[in-house]
Amino acid sequence: MSSFNKRNRRIPKQLLSEKEEVVPEYLTLEEKISYFRNGLFNTDDLKIRELTFNSKIMTIMFIDSVIDNRSLQTYIIQPILEKGSGDIRDVVSSNSIKETLYLDEALSAMVDGHCLLLTEDSEILTLICMPRILTNRFEPVNEKVIRGSHQGFSENITENVHLIRERVSSPKLTVKYSSIGETTRTKYALVYLSHLTNPELLKMIEDRINYVQADAIQSPGYFEEFLEDNSYSPFPQFLNTERPDRVAGNLMEGRIALLMEGSPTVLLLPVNFFSFFQTSEDYNNRAFIGSFVRFIRLISFIATLCLPAFYIAVISYNYEIIPVEIIFSIKSSLEYVPFPPLIEAAIMQLTLELLREAAIRLPNPIAQTIGVVGGLVIGTAVVEANLVSNTMVIVVAITAISSFVIPSNELSTSVRILGFPLMIFAALFGVLGIVIGLMLLLIHMSTLKSLGQYYLYPVVPLDFKALKDTFIRVPIWLMKERPKDLKPQYKWKTTDPRGWEKNEESD
Amino acid sequence: MKNQTNLTSIQLMLFIVQTQIGVGVLGLPFSVFSISKGDAWISVLLAGIVVQLLITIFWVLGRRFPAKSLFQYSIQLVGKAGGTFINVSYVFYGVLVTSLILMYSTAIIKTWVLTLTPKWIIMLLLMGTAVYLGRELLSDICNVYVVVSGLIFFLILISIVVLIIYPVDWRYLLPIGHSGGTKILKGIKEAYFSMLGFELLLFLFPYFQHNGKRSVLFSASMANLFVTLLYAFLTIVSLITFSPEELVIIPQPVLYYVKSLYLQIVERIDLVFVSLWVVSVITSLTSYLFLSTEGVAHTFKRIKRSVITIFFGSSAFIIALIPNKEAEMELYNKWVINTSYLFILIIPFLLLGISFIFKKKERGKNV
């Protein structure tokens, strides 16, 4: 029972602002409209149309990213204009027409796919259910999941906002449309939760966007390079995704999404390094599995970065490190190879990049051929021709596979490229060189910021509480608060959702 | 101070720990043993107590000027000329210690890992990394220190493994106190070199004072306690692993016992160990570079921080290149240690005395 009280205590905190305002007192039409505008935090997808019906002013309010605009025109606006008078129930054609007196009820119904009719000198708010925007259902090819939503963003900005609104059906979700680019006039939208996202972050990103003066903005990549903190860093500082569920999840952490017309890629900002290792599937799997997979990904990051370098260091400098038994087999495979290990590794890594790049643009069946030619033919032939040693092929193959384990494509490419300087360090100074290289990398990463937030959070600065969702994923009911790096306006996530355990035991 | 209010007391603690643990950790058991023999660990513990006393004095001094570092209140206490002189000498001290650490670490790396690599390249690697970190703000430096502190536990872990699987002989420690009081006391001096680093408290105080003055003392003491215990532990492990006859001829006993460790997957663990120990060296270098940079950055606010750090980094680099033979290095070492008494004992005592006699102190603005 005590937990029940606690829950009651916390939830009204969010809704209080609306509930208090619902005093059934007389409001003029303008006051009602401004109530809805404020209730939706002046979002740009709230549309208002004024008509005259029964010789009174009638206002139609709707959120254009939620309902199908064409149906609104044919089934609501057209009949009203044609008939001009009568009972509204007989005029519009819709499967559900509701009437209410409460403004807050109308507010949440609007977000949920209704359009709202307000009439002059009338207390009654009419809610008409509208069909939703139909979106094509296709899964983004670069972010597939086994279990979970298979919906991907389309290239139309309104549809994309709709997909987000479907998942976060709250009047607090705010959409700010604007356009940028002198010639291209590209439409973009900032989406965030008004009561959650830190206003300072919002101001910062708006300020930065205001500085952008460009002739053309063609893709989210332009935005990325204009807005990110350090453009020379090898690490991506904004998260790219084509998955609405991922965007919704990140919005709920207090992040901001940047959508763009003509691109299914949504930028999420600010992000930290570990966001790139999270997928929406982690939260669908059992916590054990989720943690294990997360761990595998982080290990694969380290392997991609260090494995070739470590191998080079061992072979060319510190062969004492590995056990004697292995040295013999490595030595025998190296016997006829004319190149130093660095060149060997560089050849193999570059071949791998060639194959990857060739396979991207080819149609699927041919890409498979490339796989066979590249993987099998070159792999075996290169060893038999003694150009590259057996072990090096293994090392490079493991590196390649582990780089593809990293869920984010940009990060995995960056990490593979970062492997090269590390390999040079290893070839020059052995294990010591790797340590120096990693140290430099750590210093760079820990000073790097994404929109003013530490990139390596929660490791730098160390925050033990937030580690719950970083190296491992603890059960969701243990993550009671949001991480504090984004300074969200409230931290509450859940309160004892397994409180029923106590009740059942006492029975 | 400005924009740096997020510094926590754990960061202060690890800053001091990382500064103290550095080049000395590998050779400490040897150098203390060479004076106080089997009672080396007592010397280390006593050195810890001495350091604790000094930390308390620094704290009393810092507490009188909570919002200022030594670079600022020195001028207030002994006048413009005297204060400037003290500040400049501290800046020099930072550079000298930096180059001393650089020299010794390079010598160890050269003997253990990179035997054929020219000295200056190794120095350049270490110095470059230290400068890269040292030019950042204190909060960034602290953050990096916190992350790399995990490596210290690696050191402890390996020592524990040695204790367990090695045929150690505890009787090497007995009889306790047989080398006599004077030798034990002389051993303190040897241990003291590895303990250097706590003097940074004089300069860090204003950055951490918002945590509460007591917590500053507490963090610094905890840092000292941790380092003292760690050193005493390493000394004991070295003493009981090697016989006294052996210990005389191995200048880096910690590395030697790590070397003889046999794990199934890694054959020569000492090579990996030296490479990881380099991280501790880099942090110590960074701390002293930070000390010098702070001294100048306060006076000349117009010069960029990174320029100052690069300047001091390269001067320390050049100084470290001068001594060629080991004897010269020893000489330089003795000289720096002797001057360090001036900076750690005499000047702080002098300032504290002046502050007490003339009742000069400041209340921090209520934070």
Coordinates of C-alpha atoms in Angstrom, one line a residue, chain A residues 310 317-318 320-325 425 428-433 435-436 439-444 446-447 449 454 456 459-462, chain B residues 6 109 113-114 117 121 125-126 129 132-133 136 139-140 143-144 146-148 264-268 271-272 274-276 278-279 282-283:
Chain A
F310 CA 48.6 -5.8 -30.8
Y317 CA 58.7 -6.4 -30.9
N318 CA 57.5 -8.2 -27.9
E320 CA 58.1 -12.9 -25.5
I321 CA 54.6 -12.0 -24.4
I322 CA 52.8 -14.8 -26.1
P323 CA 53.3 -18.5 -25.1
V324 CA 56.2 -20.3 -26.7
E325 CA 53.9 -22.9 -28.3
F425 CA 52.5 3.1 -33.2
L428 CA 57.3 1.6 -34.1
F429 CA 57.2 1.2 -30.3
G430 CA 55.5 -2.2 -29.6
V431 CA 53.1 -2.5 -26.7
L432 CA 54.3 0.7 -25.3
G433 CA 53.2 2.5 -28.5
V435 CA 49.4 2.2 -24.7
I436 CA 50.5 5.7 -25.7
M439 CA 46.1 7.2 -23.9
L440 CA 46.0 9.9 -26.5
L441 CA 42.7 8.5 -27.7
L442 CA 41.3 8.5 -24.2
I443 CA 42.4 12.1 -23.6
H444 CA 40.8 13.1 -26.8
S446 CA 37.3 12.6 -22.5
T447 CA 37.7 16.2 -23.6
K449 CA 31.8 17.1 -26.0
Y454 CA 30.7 15.0 -22.0
L456 CA 32.4 9.7 -22.6
V459 CA 32.7 7.0 -17.5
V460 CA 34.0 10.6 -17.8
P461 CA 33.0 12.1 -15.5
L462 CA 32.4 8.9 -13.6
Chain B
N6 CA 31.8 20.0 -10.7
I109 CA 61.8 1.9 -20.4
V113 CA 61.2 -2.6 -23.3
L114 CA 62.8 -0.5 -26.0
T117 CA 65.2 3.1 -29.4
I121 CA 62.1 9.4 -29.0
L125 CA 56.3 10.1 -26.6
L126 CA 55.9 10.6 -22.9
T129 CA 51.1 12.7 -24.3
Y132 CA 48.4 16.9 -24.7
L133 CA 46.7 16.2 -21.4
E136 CA 43.4 20.9 -20.7
S139 CA 38.4 19.1 -14.6
D140 CA 39.4 17.3 -17.8
N143 CA 38.4 13.0 -15.4
V144 CA 41.2 11.2 -17.2
V146 CA 39.8 8.9 -12.6
V147 CA 39.6 6.6 -15.6
V148 CA 43.2 5.5 -15.5
Q264 CA 49.1 -19.4 -19.0
I265 CA 48.2 -16.9 -21.7
V266 CA 50.7 -14.1 -21.2
E267 CA 54.3 -15.2 -21.0
R268 CA 56.3 -12.1 -20.1
L271 CA 56.5 -6.1 -20.6
V272 CA 52.8 -5.4 -20.5
V274 CA 55.8 -1.6 -17.9
S275 CA 53.7 -0.4 -20.8
L276 CA 50.7 0.1 -18.4
V278 CA 53.8 4.4 -18.4
V279 CA 50.3 5.7 -17.9
I282 CA 52.3 10.3 -17.8
T283 CA 49.9 11.4 -15.1

